[in-house]
Amino acid sequence: MNLEMARLFRSISHGVYAIGVADAEGPNAFTAAWVMQTSFDPPMLALSINPICLSYRKLMAGGFFSVNVVPADRPEWAGLFARPADSDKLAGIAWTAGQGGVPLLADAVAWFQCRLAGTLASGDHVVAVGRVFDGRLNFPEREPLSYRDTGDLDGSAALYPDGF
Ligand SMILES: Cc1cc2nc3c(=O)[nH]c(=O)nc-3n(C[C@H](O)[C@H](O)[C@H](O)COP(=O)(O)O)c2cc1C
């Protein structure tokens, strides 16, 4: 447990996103905070994903991902999509299938559709970069959820090493 390190790294601002993926066996979505824009032209987004999770295998097989911006008034989505993949996380959620079958959530502040363009190993995660080819701002007036508002929901204090 390293609360000090977790507090230090939580000073970096992140939003909260439901990342949609899909393969031949169907769609899935997972909560991610490590998402960033990496280019204007062409527009590109990157995310950092744990390669042991089901969503990673689906992302590599499907080649597409969606970035759904979680609204501040839906904080429960952060926990819902962080559940292990053995449950149907999309049950009861309104969504449509984008390119490759990735879920686009109707109640997201905004969503982006991306084609996987490359990956980079980064410690215990993999950075996946995607070319954005479609996007929609569903609710311009709604605030996005902040990672800092999720507290220790991701259990990150237990994941840092004891020191640098
Ligand atoms: C607030 C929050 C942020 C998270 N951010 C990430 C992230 O950026 N990358 C990642 O791989 N997992 C992240 N996780 C953990 C995944 O959501 C979790 O491992 C999930 O179970 C993976 O889904 P899957 O097993 O269906 O693929 C985060 C969890 C929470 C609660």
Short mmCIF file of N, CA and C and ligand atoms in Angstrom, two decimals:
data_model
loop_
_atom_site.label_atom_id
_atom_site.label_comp_id
_atom_site.label_asym_id
_atom_site.label_seq_id
_atom_site.Cartn_x
_atom_site.Cartn_y
_atom_site.Cartn_z
N MET A 1 0.85 -1.21 0.00
CA MET A 1 0.00 0.00 0.00
C MET A 1 0.88 1.25 0.00
N ASN A 2 0.76 2.11 -0.97
CA ASN A 2 1.56 3.33 -1.01
C ASN A 2 0.67 4.54 -1.31
N LEU A 3 0.03 5.02 -0.23
CA LEU A 3 -0.92 6.14 -0.36
C LEU A 3 -0.23 7.41 -0.81
N GLU A 4 1.03 7.57 -0.35
CA GLU A 4 1.76 8.80 -0.69
C GLU A 4 1.99 8.88 -2.20
N MET A 5 2.41 7.76 -2.77
CA MET A 5 2.65 7.71 -4.22
C MET A 5 1.31 7.91 -4.96
N ALA A 6 0.26 7.29 -4.47
CA ALA A 6 -1.06 7.43 -5.13
C ALA A 6 -1.50 8.88 -5.09
N ARG A 7 -1.30 9.55 -3.94
CA ARG A 7 -1.69 10.97 -3.83
C ARG A 7 -0.87 11.82 -4.79
N LEU A 8 0.42 11.51 -4.87
CA LEU A 8 1.31 12.25 -5.77
C LEU A 8 0.81 12.16 -7.21
N PHE A 9 0.53 10.93 -7.65
CA PHE A 9 0.13 10.74 -9.05
C PHE A 9 -1.29 11.22 -9.32
N ARG A 10 -2.11 11.28 -8.27
CA ARG A 10 -3.47 11.81 -8.46
C ARG A 10 -3.48 13.32 -8.65
N SER A 11 -2.31 13.96 -8.48
CA SER A 11 -2.26 15.40 -8.75
C SER A 11 -2.25 15.66 -10.26
N ILE A 12 -2.03 14.62 -11.05
CA ILE A 12 -2.14 14.76 -12.51
C ILE A 12 -3.62 14.61 -12.87
N SER A 13 -4.17 15.61 -13.57
CA SER A 13 -5.61 15.60 -13.88
C SER A 13 -5.95 14.60 -14.98
N HIS A 14 -6.99 13.83 -14.72
CA HIS A 14 -7.52 12.92 -15.73
C HIS A 14 -9.04 13.02 -15.70
N GLY A 15 -9.67 12.67 -16.80
CA GLY A 15 -11.10 12.43 -16.82
C GLY A 15 -11.38 10.96 -16.56
N VAL A 16 -12.62 10.56 -16.77
CA VAL A 16 -12.99 9.14 -16.65
C VAL A 16 -13.75 8.76 -17.93
N TYR A 17 -13.36 7.64 -18.50
CA TYR A 17 -13.88 7.23 -19.80
C TYR A 17 -14.31 5.77 -19.76
N ALA A 18 -15.36 5.47 -20.53
CA ALA A 18 -15.71 4.06 -20.77
C ALA A 18 -15.18 3.76 -22.16
N ILE A 19 -14.16 2.91 -22.19
CA ILE A 19 -13.54 2.55 -23.47
C ILE A 19 -14.27 1.33 -24.04
N GLY A 20 -14.81 1.49 -25.24
CA GLY A 20 -15.53 0.39 -25.88
C GLY A 20 -14.61 -0.38 -26.82
N VAL A 21 -14.73 -1.70 -26.76
CA VAL A 21 -13.96 -2.58 -27.64
C VAL A 21 -14.89 -3.69 -28.11
N ALA A 22 -14.49 -4.45 -29.11
CA ALA A 22 -15.32 -5.57 -29.58
C ALA A 22 -14.46 -6.51 -30.40
N ASP A 23 -14.83 -7.81 -30.33
CA ASP A 23 -14.22 -8.79 -31.23
C ASP A 23 -15.34 -9.70 -31.72
N ALA A 24 -14.99 -10.81 -32.33
CA ALA A 24 -16.02 -11.70 -32.90
C ALA A 24 -16.96 -12.21 -31.82
N GLU A 25 -16.51 -12.25 -30.59
CA GLU A 25 -17.36 -12.76 -29.51
C GLU A 25 -18.25 -11.69 -28.87
N GLY A 26 -18.10 -10.45 -29.31
CA GLY A 26 -19.00 -9.40 -28.82
C GLY A 26 -18.28 -8.21 -28.23
N PRO A 27 -19.09 -7.25 -27.75
CA PRO A 27 -18.52 -6.00 -27.24
C PRO A 27 -18.17 -6.07 -25.76
N ASN A 28 -17.39 -5.11 -25.31
CA ASN A 28 -17.11 -4.94 -23.88
C ASN A 28 -16.74 -3.46 -23.69
N ALA A 29 -16.74 -3.03 -22.45
CA ALA A 29 -16.30 -1.67 -22.15
C ALA A 29 -15.61 -1.69 -20.79
N PHE A 30 -14.60 -0.84 -20.64
CA PHE A 30 -13.90 -0.77 -19.35
C PHE A 30 -13.59 0.68 -19.01
N THR A 31 -13.53 0.95 -17.70
CA THR A 31 -13.21 2.29 -17.21
C THR A 31 -11.73 2.58 -17.40
N ALA A 32 -11.43 3.75 -17.94
CA ALA A 32 -10.03 4.18 -18.07
C ALA A 32 -9.92 5.65 -17.71
N ALA A 33 -8.86 5.97 -16.98
CA ALA A 33 -8.53 7.37 -16.70
C ALA A 33 -7.38 7.84 -17.59
N TRP A 34 -6.54 6.90 -18.02
CA TRP A 34 -5.33 7.27 -18.77
C TRP A 34 -5.66 7.37 -20.24
N VAL A 35 -6.23 8.52 -20.60
CA VAL A 35 -6.62 8.81 -21.99
C VAL A 35 -6.12 10.21 -22.31
N MET A 36 -5.55 10.39 -23.49
CA MET A 36 -5.12 11.73 -23.88
C MET A 36 -5.17 11.92 -25.39
N GLN A 37 -5.32 13.18 -25.81
CA GLN A 37 -5.21 13.54 -27.22
C GLN A 37 -3.73 13.63 -27.57
N THR A 38 -3.37 13.13 -28.74
CA THR A 38 -1.95 13.15 -29.11
C THR A 38 -1.67 13.86 -30.42
N SER A 39 -2.71 14.29 -31.15
CA SER A 39 -2.50 14.98 -32.42
C SER A 39 -3.75 15.75 -32.81
N PHE A 40 -3.55 16.92 -33.49
CA PHE A 40 -4.68 17.67 -34.05
C PHE A 40 -5.06 17.13 -35.44
N ASP A 41 -4.02 16.98 -36.30
CA ASP A 41 -4.28 16.67 -37.70
C ASP A 41 -3.29 15.63 -38.19
N PRO A 42 -3.69 14.37 -38.26
CA PRO A 42 -5.05 13.92 -38.03
C PRO A 42 -5.34 13.87 -36.53
N PRO A 43 -6.63 13.94 -36.15
CA PRO A 43 -6.96 13.83 -34.73
C PRO A 43 -6.67 12.42 -34.22
N MET A 44 -5.96 12.35 -33.10
CA MET A 44 -5.61 11.03 -32.54
C MET A 44 -5.76 11.05 -31.02
N LEU A 45 -6.13 9.91 -30.48
CA LEU A 45 -6.27 9.72 -29.03
C LEU A 45 -5.44 8.50 -28.63
N ALA A 46 -4.89 8.56 -27.42
CA ALA A 46 -4.15 7.42 -26.89
C ALA A 46 -4.74 7.03 -25.55
N LEU A 47 -4.65 5.76 -25.25
CA LEU A 47 -5.06 5.28 -23.92
C LEU A 47 -4.02 4.28 -23.45
N SER A 48 -4.01 4.05 -22.16
CA SER A 48 -3.08 3.07 -21.59
C SER A 48 -3.91 1.94 -20.99
N ILE A 49 -3.62 0.72 -21.43
CA ILE A 49 -4.47 -0.42 -21.07
C ILE A 49 -3.62 -1.55 -20.50
N ASN A 50 -4.16 -2.18 -19.47
CA ASN A 50 -3.51 -3.33 -18.84
C ASN A 50 -3.66 -4.55 -19.77
N PRO A 51 -2.53 -5.12 -20.22
CA PRO A 51 -2.63 -6.20 -21.20
C PRO A 51 -3.20 -7.50 -20.65
N ILE A 52 -3.39 -7.59 -19.32
CA ILE A 52 -3.99 -8.84 -18.82
C ILE A 52 -5.53 -8.79 -18.87
N CYS A 53 -6.12 -7.64 -19.18
CA CYS A 53 -7.59 -7.58 -19.13
C CYS A 53 -8.19 -8.04 -20.46
N LEU A 54 -9.43 -8.49 -20.36
CA LEU A 54 -10.15 -9.00 -21.54
C LEU A 54 -10.24 -7.95 -22.63
N SER A 55 -10.43 -6.70 -22.23
CA SER A 55 -10.59 -5.63 -23.22
C SER A 55 -9.35 -5.50 -24.10
N TYR A 56 -8.19 -5.78 -23.55
CA TYR A 56 -6.96 -5.69 -24.35
C TYR A 56 -7.01 -6.72 -25.49
N ARG A 57 -7.40 -7.94 -25.16
CA ARG A 57 -7.46 -8.98 -26.21
C ARG A 57 -8.49 -8.60 -27.27
N LYS A 58 -9.61 -8.04 -26.82
CA LYS A 58 -10.65 -7.63 -27.79
C LYS A 58 -10.15 -6.46 -28.65
N LEU A 59 -9.42 -5.54 -28.04
CA LEU A 59 -8.90 -4.39 -28.79
C LEU A 59 -7.92 -4.87 -29.87
N MET A 60 -7.03 -5.78 -29.50
CA MET A 60 -6.04 -6.26 -30.47
C MET A 60 -6.71 -7.05 -31.58
N ALA A 61 -7.75 -7.80 -31.25
CA ALA A 61 -8.44 -8.60 -32.27
C ALA A 61 -9.33 -7.73 -33.14
N GLY A 62 -10.01 -6.76 -32.54
CA GLY A 62 -10.99 -5.97 -33.29
C GLY A 62 -10.39 -4.80 -34.05
N GLY A 63 -9.38 -4.17 -33.48
CA GLY A 63 -8.71 -3.07 -34.17
C GLY A 63 -9.41 -1.72 -34.10
N PHE A 64 -10.50 -1.63 -33.33
CA PHE A 64 -11.19 -0.36 -33.15
C PHE A 64 -11.45 -0.15 -31.66
N PHE A 65 -11.56 1.12 -31.24
CA PHE A 65 -12.04 1.39 -29.89
C PHE A 65 -12.84 2.68 -29.88
N SER A 66 -13.74 2.78 -28.91
CA SER A 66 -14.48 4.02 -28.69
C SER A 66 -14.06 4.61 -27.36
N VAL A 67 -14.11 5.93 -27.27
CA VAL A 67 -13.85 6.64 -26.01
C VAL A 67 -15.15 7.35 -25.65
N ASN A 68 -15.81 6.89 -24.59
CA ASN A 68 -17.06 7.47 -24.13
C ASN A 68 -16.78 8.31 -22.89
N VAL A 69 -17.09 9.60 -22.94
CA VAL A 69 -16.78 10.50 -21.82
C VAL A 69 -17.87 10.35 -20.75
N VAL A 70 -17.44 9.88 -19.56
CA VAL A 70 -18.40 9.62 -18.47
C VAL A 70 -18.86 10.95 -17.86
N PRO A 71 -20.18 11.16 -17.76
CA PRO A 71 -20.68 12.42 -17.19
C PRO A 71 -20.51 12.45 -15.66
N ALA A 72 -20.34 13.66 -15.12
CA ALA A 72 -20.21 13.82 -13.67
C ALA A 72 -21.46 13.33 -12.94
N ASP A 73 -22.62 13.39 -13.60
CA ASP A 73 -23.84 12.93 -12.94
C ASP A 73 -24.08 11.43 -13.12
N ARG A 74 -23.08 10.72 -13.63
CA ARG A 74 -23.15 9.25 -13.70
C ARG A 74 -21.89 8.63 -13.09
N PRO A 75 -21.55 9.02 -11.83
CA PRO A 75 -20.30 8.51 -11.23
C PRO A 75 -20.31 6.99 -11.09
N GLU A 76 -21.50 6.40 -11.05
CA GLU A 76 -21.58 4.93 -10.89
C GLU A 76 -21.02 4.19 -12.10
N TRP A 77 -20.95 4.86 -13.24
CA TRP A 77 -20.36 4.21 -14.42
C TRP A 77 -18.90 3.85 -14.20
N ALA A 78 -18.19 4.67 -13.40
CA ALA A 78 -16.76 4.40 -13.16
C ALA A 78 -16.60 3.01 -12.53
N GLY A 79 -17.44 2.68 -11.56
CA GLY A 79 -17.37 1.38 -10.91
C GLY A 79 -17.96 0.27 -11.77
N LEU A 80 -19.04 0.59 -12.45
CA LEU A 80 -19.71 -0.41 -13.29
C LEU A 80 -18.76 -0.97 -14.36
N PHE A 81 -18.09 -0.07 -15.09
CA PHE A 81 -17.25 -0.53 -16.19
C PHE A 81 -15.88 -1.02 -15.73
N ALA A 82 -15.58 -0.82 -14.45
CA ALA A 82 -14.33 -1.35 -13.90
C ALA A 82 -14.52 -2.77 -13.37
N ARG A 83 -15.77 -3.27 -13.41
CA ARG A 83 -16.01 -4.64 -12.94
C ARG A 83 -15.31 -5.63 -13.86
N PRO A 84 -14.98 -6.83 -13.34
CA PRO A 84 -14.37 -7.84 -14.21
C PRO A 84 -15.33 -8.19 -15.36
N ALA A 85 -14.75 -8.66 -16.43
CA ALA A 85 -15.52 -8.84 -17.66
C ALA A 85 -16.47 -10.02 -17.63
N ASP A 86 -16.50 -10.81 -16.52
CA ASP A 86 -17.38 -11.98 -16.54
C ASP A 86 -18.87 -11.59 -16.43
N SER A 87 -19.14 -10.31 -16.14
CA SER A 87 -20.53 -9.86 -16.12
C SER A 87 -20.78 -9.05 -17.40
N ASP A 88 -22.07 -8.97 -17.81
CA ASP A 88 -22.38 -8.15 -18.98
C ASP A 88 -22.53 -6.71 -18.52
N LYS A 89 -21.43 -5.96 -18.65
CA LYS A 89 -21.43 -4.60 -18.13
C LYS A 89 -22.36 -3.68 -18.91
N LEU A 90 -22.72 -4.09 -20.11
CA LEU A 90 -23.54 -3.20 -20.95
C LEU A 90 -25.04 -3.44 -20.78
N ALA A 91 -25.41 -4.45 -19.96
CA ALA A 91 -26.83 -4.73 -19.74
C ALA A 91 -27.48 -3.51 -19.07
N GLY A 92 -28.58 -3.06 -19.60
CA GLY A 92 -29.29 -1.93 -18.99
C GLY A 92 -28.74 -0.57 -19.40
N ILE A 93 -27.71 -0.54 -20.23
CA ILE A 93 -27.12 0.71 -20.71
C ILE A 93 -27.55 0.91 -22.17
N ALA A 94 -27.97 2.13 -22.53
CA ALA A 94 -28.36 2.40 -23.92
C ALA A 94 -27.10 2.63 -24.76
N TRP A 95 -26.92 1.81 -25.79
CA TRP A 95 -25.74 1.97 -26.65
C TRP A 95 -26.05 1.50 -28.06
N THR A 96 -25.26 2.00 -28.98
CA THR A 96 -25.34 1.52 -30.35
C THR A 96 -23.94 1.04 -30.74
N ALA A 97 -23.89 0.21 -31.77
CA ALA A 97 -22.60 -0.34 -32.19
C ALA A 97 -21.96 0.57 -33.23
N GLY A 98 -20.72 0.95 -32.98
CA GLY A 98 -19.95 1.70 -33.96
C GLY A 98 -19.17 0.74 -34.85
N GLN A 99 -18.21 1.29 -35.56
CA GLN A 99 -17.37 0.49 -36.47
C GLN A 99 -16.72 -0.65 -35.69
N GLY A 100 -16.82 -1.85 -36.23
CA GLY A 100 -16.23 -3.02 -35.58
C GLY A 100 -17.05 -3.50 -34.40
N GLY A 101 -18.21 -2.87 -34.16
CA GLY A 101 -19.09 -3.30 -33.07
C GLY A 101 -18.82 -2.64 -31.73
N VAL A 102 -17.91 -1.64 -31.69
CA VAL A 102 -17.59 -1.04 -30.38
C VAL A 102 -18.77 -0.24 -29.85
N PRO A 103 -19.03 -0.31 -28.53
CA PRO A 103 -20.19 0.39 -27.95
C PRO A 103 -20.01 1.91 -27.90
N LEU A 104 -21.06 2.60 -28.38
CA LEU A 104 -21.15 4.06 -28.28
C LEU A 104 -22.29 4.33 -27.32
N LEU A 105 -21.99 4.90 -26.16
CA LEU A 105 -22.99 5.04 -25.10
C LEU A 105 -23.84 6.29 -25.32
N ALA A 106 -25.16 6.09 -25.35
CA ALA A 106 -26.08 7.20 -25.66
C ALA A 106 -26.01 8.30 -24.62
N ASP A 107 -25.70 7.94 -23.36
CA ASP A 107 -25.72 8.93 -22.29
C ASP A 107 -24.33 9.50 -21.98
N ALA A 108 -23.34 9.19 -22.82
CA ALA A 108 -22.00 9.78 -22.62
C ALA A 108 -22.05 11.26 -22.98
N VAL A 109 -21.23 12.07 -22.32
CA VAL A 109 -21.13 13.49 -22.69
C VAL A 109 -20.76 13.60 -24.17
N ALA A 110 -19.81 12.77 -24.57
CA ALA A 110 -19.37 12.72 -25.96
C ALA A 110 -18.80 11.33 -26.21
N TRP A 111 -18.72 10.95 -27.47
CA TRP A 111 -17.96 9.74 -27.80
C TRP A 111 -17.11 9.97 -29.04
N PHE A 112 -16.06 9.17 -29.13
CA PHE A 112 -15.14 9.20 -30.26
C PHE A 112 -15.01 7.76 -30.77
N GLN A 113 -14.87 7.62 -32.07
CA GLN A 113 -14.55 6.30 -32.64
C GLN A 113 -13.13 6.37 -33.20
N CYS A 114 -12.34 5.36 -32.87
CA CYS A 114 -10.93 5.35 -33.26
C CYS A 114 -10.56 4.02 -33.91
N ARG A 115 -9.68 4.12 -34.89
CA ARG A 115 -9.08 2.93 -35.50
C ARG A 115 -7.69 2.77 -34.89
N LEU A 116 -7.39 1.61 -34.37
CA LEU A 116 -6.10 1.38 -33.72
C LEU A 116 -4.96 1.63 -34.73
N ALA A 117 -4.03 2.50 -34.35
CA ALA A 117 -2.94 2.87 -35.27
C ALA A 117 -1.59 2.34 -34.80
N GLY A 118 -1.45 2.04 -33.52
CA GLY A 118 -0.17 1.54 -33.02
C GLY A 118 -0.20 1.32 -31.53
N THR A 119 0.80 0.59 -31.04
CA THR A 119 0.89 0.33 -29.60
C THR A 119 2.35 0.51 -29.15
N LEU A 120 2.50 0.76 -27.87
CA LEU A 120 3.82 0.93 -27.27
C LEU A 120 3.80 0.32 -25.88
N ALA A 121 4.69 -0.62 -25.62
CA ALA A 121 4.77 -1.20 -24.27
C ALA A 121 5.20 -0.12 -23.30
N SER A 122 4.55 -0.03 -22.15
CA SER A 122 4.86 1.01 -21.18
C SER A 122 4.72 0.42 -19.78
N GLY A 123 5.81 -0.21 -19.30
CA GLY A 123 5.76 -0.83 -17.98
C GLY A 123 4.71 -1.92 -17.92
N ASP A 124 3.80 -1.84 -16.93
CA ASP A 124 2.78 -2.89 -16.79
C ASP A 124 1.54 -2.62 -17.64
N HIS A 125 1.57 -1.57 -18.47
CA HIS A 125 0.46 -1.26 -19.38
C HIS A 125 0.97 -1.17 -20.82
N VAL A 126 0.03 -1.04 -21.74
CA VAL A 126 0.35 -0.85 -23.15
C VAL A 126 -0.38 0.42 -23.61
N VAL A 127 0.36 1.32 -24.22
CA VAL A 127 -0.26 2.53 -24.77
C VAL A 127 -0.79 2.18 -26.16
N ALA A 128 -2.07 2.43 -26.37
CA ALA A 128 -2.70 2.19 -27.67
C ALA A 128 -3.10 3.54 -28.25
N VAL A 129 -2.63 3.79 -29.46
CA VAL A 129 -2.92 5.06 -30.13
C VAL A 129 -3.93 4.80 -31.23
N GLY A 130 -4.92 5.69 -31.34
CA GLY A 130 -5.96 5.48 -32.36
C GLY A 130 -6.22 6.74 -33.16
N ARG A 131 -6.50 6.54 -34.44
CA ARG A 131 -6.88 7.63 -35.34
C ARG A 131 -8.39 7.85 -35.16
N VAL A 132 -8.77 9.07 -34.76
CA VAL A 132 -10.20 9.37 -34.56
C VAL A 132 -10.84 9.61 -35.92
N PHE A 133 -11.89 8.83 -36.25
CA PHE A 133 -12.53 9.03 -37.56
C PHE A 133 -13.99 9.45 -37.41
N ASP A 134 -14.47 9.56 -36.16
CA ASP A 134 -15.85 9.99 -35.94
C ASP A 134 -15.98 10.43 -34.48
N GLY A 135 -16.86 11.37 -34.22
CA GLY A 135 -17.07 11.80 -32.85
C GLY A 135 -18.37 12.56 -32.74
N ARG A 136 -18.96 12.54 -31.54
CA ARG A 136 -20.20 13.29 -31.33
C ARG A 136 -20.25 13.85 -29.92
N LEU A 137 -20.55 15.16 -29.85
CA LEU A 137 -20.77 15.80 -28.55
C LEU A 137 -22.25 15.71 -28.25
N ASN A 138 -22.63 14.71 -27.45
CA ASN A 138 -24.06 14.46 -27.18
C ASN A 138 -24.66 15.52 -26.27
N PHE A 139 -23.90 15.93 -25.24
CA PHE A 139 -24.45 16.83 -24.22
C PHE A 139 -23.44 17.94 -23.90
N PRO A 140 -23.42 19.01 -24.71
CA PRO A 140 -22.42 20.07 -24.52
C PRO A 140 -22.50 20.73 -23.14
N GLU A 141 -23.67 20.69 -22.51
CA GLU A 141 -23.83 21.39 -21.22
C GLU A 141 -23.44 20.52 -20.03
N ARG A 142 -23.26 19.21 -20.25
CA ARG A 142 -22.99 18.34 -19.10
C ARG A 142 -21.50 18.27 -18.80
N GLU A 143 -21.17 18.24 -17.49
CA GLU A 143 -19.77 18.19 -17.04
C GLU A 143 -19.25 16.76 -17.15
N PRO A 144 -18.01 16.60 -17.58
CA PRO A 144 -17.39 15.26 -17.52
C PRO A 144 -16.96 14.92 -16.09
N LEU A 145 -16.98 13.64 -15.77
CA LEU A 145 -16.50 13.19 -14.45
C LEU A 145 -14.97 13.31 -14.39
N SER A 146 -14.47 13.72 -13.22
CA SER A 146 -13.02 13.79 -13.02
C SER A 146 -12.52 12.56 -12.28
N TYR A 147 -11.33 12.11 -12.65
CA TYR A 147 -10.71 10.96 -11.98
C TYR A 147 -10.58 11.20 -10.49
N ARG A 148 -10.25 12.45 -10.10
CA ARG A 148 -10.05 12.74 -8.67
C ARG A 148 -11.33 12.49 -7.87
N ASP A 149 -12.49 12.60 -8.53
CA ASP A 149 -13.76 12.37 -7.84
C ASP A 149 -14.05 10.88 -7.60
N THR A 150 -13.22 10.00 -8.16
CA THR A 150 -13.47 8.56 -7.98
C THR A 150 -12.71 8.01 -6.76
N GLY A 151 -11.94 8.88 -6.07
CA GLY A 151 -11.25 8.43 -4.85
C GLY A 151 -10.30 7.29 -5.13
N ASP A 152 -10.37 6.23 -4.31
CA ASP A 152 -9.47 5.08 -4.50
C ASP A 152 -10.21 3.92 -5.16
N LEU A 153 -11.22 4.26 -5.97
CA LEU A 153 -12.03 3.22 -6.64
C LEU A 153 -11.16 2.25 -7.44
N ASP A 154 -10.10 2.74 -8.03
CA ASP A 154 -9.24 1.86 -8.85
C ASP A 154 -8.23 1.08 -8.02
N GLY A 155 -8.22 1.30 -6.70
CA GLY A 155 -7.30 0.56 -5.83
C GLY A 155 -5.84 0.84 -6.14
N SER A 156 -5.54 2.02 -6.68
CA SER A 156 -4.19 2.26 -7.19
C SER A 156 -3.14 2.34 -6.09
N ALA A 157 -3.55 2.70 -4.87
CA ALA A 157 -2.57 2.79 -3.78
C ALA A 157 -1.84 1.46 -3.59
N ALA A 158 -2.52 0.37 -3.92
CA ALA A 158 -1.91 -0.96 -3.75
C ALA A 158 -1.03 -1.34 -4.94
N LEU A 159 -1.01 -0.54 -5.98
CA LEU A 159 -0.34 -0.93 -7.22
C LEU A 159 1.02 -0.28 -7.42
N TYR A 160 1.28 0.81 -6.66
CA TYR A 160 2.57 1.49 -6.83
C TYR A 160 3.67 0.74 -6.07
N PRO A 161 4.92 0.87 -6.53
CA PRO A 161 6.03 0.30 -5.77
C PRO A 161 6.27 1.12 -4.50
N ASP A 162 7.13 0.61 -3.63
CA ASP A 162 7.38 1.29 -2.35
C ASP A 162 8.07 2.63 -2.53
N GLY A 163 8.83 2.79 -3.60
CA GLY A 163 9.50 4.06 -3.86
C GLY A 163 9.96 4.09 -5.30
N PHE A 164 10.67 5.17 -5.66
CA PHE A 164 11.12 5.29 -7.05
C PHE A 164 12.33 4.41 -7.32
C1 LIG B 1 -11.32 5.19 -12.00
C2 LIG B 1 -10.67 4.03 -12.72
C3 LIG B 1 -9.73 4.28 -13.71
C4 LIG B 1 -9.14 3.20 -14.40
N1 LIG B 1 -8.24 3.48 -15.40
C5 LIG B 1 -7.71 2.45 -16.12
C6 LIG B 1 -6.85 2.73 -17.22
O1 LIG B 1 -6.57 3.89 -17.58
N2 LIG B 1 -6.34 1.66 -17.91
C7 LIG B 1 -6.63 0.36 -17.56
O2 LIG B 1 -6.15 -0.57 -18.22
N3 LIG B 1 -7.47 0.08 -16.52
C8 LIG B 1 -8.01 1.09 -15.81
N4 LIG B 1 -8.87 0.82 -14.78
C9 LIG B 1 -9.15 -0.59 -14.43
C10 LIG B 1 -10.11 -1.29 -15.42
O3 LIG B 1 -11.31 -0.54 -15.54
C11 LIG B 1 -10.42 -2.72 -14.90
O4 LIG B 1 -9.23 -3.47 -14.87
C12 LIG B 1 -11.46 -3.45 -15.72
O5 LIG B 1 -11.87 -4.58 -15.01
C13 LIG B 1 -10.98 -3.94 -17.07
O6 LIG B 1 -12.11 -4.42 -17.73
P1 LIG B 1 -12.15 -5.83 -18.50
O7 LIG B 1 -11.63 -6.87 -17.54
O8 LIG B 1 -13.62 -5.99 -18.83
O9 LIG B 1 -11.32 -5.68 -19.72
C14 LIG B 1 -9.47 1.87 -14.07
C15 LIG B 1 -10.42 1.63 -13.07
C16 LIG B 1 -11.01 2.71 -12.39
C17 LIG B 1 -12.03 2.42 -11.32
#
